[in-house]
């Protein structure tokens, strides 16, 4: 986690839903790493979580793999 100076940088990223065909919304570490590798192979440096908080392990792995994370707050569920 960065606590240093802020500087501008260009981001190329993806939106990601925490979902796998075999396991639904429950992902294991291997599946998360598979996503991270695909994201890095696409030359992306940032990922946006979609509509809900992801597993805390996901955020740790993003840090390990050098990805910025835009974590979306689950505000749409609170409006109803």
PDB file of C-alpha atoms in Angstrom:
ATOM      1  CA  UNK A   1       0.000   0.000   0.000  1.00  0.00           C
ATOM      2  CA  UNK A   2       1.454   3.330  -1.027  1.00  0.00           C
ATOM      3  CA  UNK A   3       1.795   6.116   1.499  1.00  0.00           C
ATOM      4  CA  UNK A   4       4.302   8.175  -0.473  1.00  0.00           C
ATOM      5  CA  UNK A   5       3.890  11.169  -2.734  1.00  0.00           C
ATOM      6  CA  UNK A   6       1.049  11.274  -5.239  1.00  0.00           C
ATOM      7  CA  UNK A   7       1.958  11.564  -8.892  1.00  0.00           C
ATOM      8  CA  UNK A   8      -0.078  11.279 -12.034  1.00  0.00           C
ATOM      9  CA  UNK A   9       0.091   8.167 -14.157  1.00  0.00           C
ATOM     10  CA  UNK A  10      -1.877   6.752 -17.044  1.00  0.00           C
ATOM     11  CA  UNK A  11      -4.038   3.807 -16.137  1.00  0.00           C
ATOM     12  CA  UNK A  12      -5.285   1.040 -18.364  1.00  0.00           C
ATOM     13  CA  UNK A  13      -7.712  -1.179 -16.571  1.00  0.00           C
ATOM     14  CA  UNK A  14     -10.595  -3.567 -16.446  1.00  0.00           C
ATOM     15  CA  UNK A  15     -13.830  -4.018 -14.516  1.00  0.00           C
ATOM     16  CA  UNK A  16     -13.941  -7.289 -12.638  1.00  0.00           C
ATOM     17  CA  UNK A  17     -16.802  -9.258 -11.124  1.00  0.00           C
ATOM     18  CA  UNK A  18     -15.814 -11.868  -8.567  1.00  0.00           C
ATOM     19  CA  UNK A  19     -17.276 -14.860 -10.414  1.00  0.00           C
ATOM     20  CA  UNK A  20     -16.038 -18.108 -11.948  1.00  0.00           C
ATOM     21  CA  UNK A  21     -18.153 -20.562 -13.981  1.00  0.00           C
ATOM     22  CA  UNK A  22     -17.159 -23.544 -11.824  1.00  0.00           C
ATOM     23  CA  UNK A  23     -17.555 -21.938  -8.396  1.00  0.00           C
ATOM     24  CA  UNK A  24     -19.842 -18.926  -8.800  1.00  0.00           C
ATOM     25  CA  UNK A  25     -19.036 -16.038  -6.477  1.00  0.00           C
ATOM     26  CA  UNK A  26     -16.653 -18.090  -4.332  1.00  0.00           C
ATOM     27  CA  UNK A  27     -13.114 -17.920  -5.731  1.00  0.00           C
ATOM     28  CA  UNK A  28     -10.003 -19.574  -4.393  1.00  0.00           C
ATOM     29  CA  UNK A  29      -6.502 -18.101  -4.540  1.00  0.00           C
ATOM     30  CA  UNK A  30      -5.586 -19.998  -7.721  1.00  0.00           C
ATOM     31  CA  UNK A  31      -8.581 -18.531  -9.573  1.00  0.00           C
ATOM     32  CA  UNK A  32      -7.757 -15.023  -8.352  1.00  0.00           C
ATOM     33  CA  UNK A  33      -4.167 -15.380  -9.537  1.00  0.00           C
ATOM     34  CA  UNK A  34      -5.420 -16.616 -12.917  1.00  0.00           C
ATOM     35  CA  UNK A  35      -7.436 -13.383 -13.226  1.00  0.00           C
ATOM     36  CA  UNK A  36      -4.428 -11.296 -12.189  1.00  0.00           C
ATOM     37  CA  UNK A  37      -2.168 -12.950 -14.755  1.00  0.00           C
ATOM     38  CA  UNK A  38      -4.714 -12.318 -17.530  1.00  0.00           C
ATOM     39  CA  UNK A  39      -5.068  -8.682 -16.460  1.00  0.00           C
ATOM     40  CA  UNK A  40      -1.292  -8.183 -16.448  1.00  0.00           C
ATOM     41  CA  UNK A  41      -0.952  -9.940 -19.841  1.00  0.00           C
ATOM     42  CA  UNK A  42      -3.422  -7.394 -21.227  1.00  0.00           C
ATOM     43  CA  UNK A  43      -0.972  -4.660 -20.117  1.00  0.00           C
ATOM     44  CA  UNK A  44      -3.394  -3.278 -17.549  1.00  0.00           C
ATOM     45  CA  UNK A  45      -2.260  -1.620 -14.350  1.00  0.00           C
ATOM     46  CA  UNK A  46      -5.606  -1.069 -12.639  1.00  0.00           C
ATOM     47  CA  UNK A  47      -8.743  -3.018 -11.846  1.00  0.00           C
ATOM     48  CA  UNK A  48     -12.169  -1.811 -10.699  1.00  0.00           C
ATOM     49  CA  UNK A  49     -14.197  -4.025  -8.414  1.00  0.00           C
ATOM     50  CA  UNK A  50     -17.837  -4.050  -9.460  1.00  0.00           C
ATOM     51  CA  UNK A  51     -20.738  -3.325  -7.117  1.00  0.00           C
ATOM     52  CA  UNK A  52     -19.484  -5.044  -3.950  1.00  0.00           C
ATOM     53  CA  UNK A  53     -16.369  -5.596  -1.863  1.00  0.00           C
ATOM     54  CA  UNK A  54     -14.178  -8.478  -2.939  1.00  0.00           C
ATOM     55  CA  UNK A  55     -12.427 -11.041  -0.777  1.00  0.00           C
ATOM     56  CA  UNK A  56      -9.644  -9.325   1.256  1.00  0.00           C
ATOM     57  CA  UNK A  57      -7.149 -11.724  -0.347  1.00  0.00           C
ATOM     58  CA  UNK A  58      -7.924 -10.127  -3.730  1.00  0.00           C
ATOM     59  CA  UNK A  59      -6.681  -6.741  -2.521  1.00  0.00           C
ATOM     60  CA  UNK A  60      -3.501  -8.292  -1.107  1.00  0.00           C
ATOM     61  CA  UNK A  61      -2.822 -10.086  -4.399  1.00  0.00           C
ATOM     62  CA  UNK A  62      -3.413  -6.897  -6.399  1.00  0.00           C
ATOM     63  CA  UNK A  63      -0.792  -5.185  -4.255  1.00  0.00           C
ATOM     64  CA  UNK A  64       1.608  -8.106  -4.758  1.00  0.00           C
ATOM     65  CA  UNK A  65       1.080  -8.055  -8.546  1.00  0.00           C
ATOM     66  CA  UNK A  66       1.373  -4.269  -8.784  1.00  0.00           C
ATOM     67  CA  UNK A  67      -2.193  -3.325  -9.686  1.00  0.00           C
ATOM     68  CA  UNK A  68      -4.050  -0.206  -8.618  1.00  0.00           C
ATOM     69  CA  UNK A  69      -7.541  -0.983  -7.310  1.00  0.00           C
ATOM     70  CA  UNK A  70     -10.624   1.181  -7.575  1.00  0.00           C
ATOM     71  CA  UNK A  71     -12.916  -0.448  -5.033  1.00  0.00           C
ATOM     72  CA  UNK A  72     -16.507   0.504  -5.689  1.00  0.00           C
ATOM     73  CA  UNK A  73     -18.655   1.200  -2.642  1.00  0.00           C
ATOM     74  CA  UNK A  74     -21.833  -0.844  -2.454  1.00  0.00           C
ATOM     75  CA  UNK A  75     -24.055   2.242  -2.379  1.00  0.00           C
ATOM     76  CA  UNK A  76     -26.691   1.079  -4.867  1.00  0.00           C
ATOM     77  CA  UNK A  77     -27.881  -1.568  -2.415  1.00  0.00           C
ATOM     78  CA  UNK A  78     -28.384   1.088   0.253  1.00  0.00           C
ATOM     79  CA  UNK A  79     -30.689   3.268  -1.874  1.00  0.00           C
ATOM     80  CA  UNK A  80     -33.604   0.859  -1.958  1.00  0.00           C
TER      81      UNK A  80
END
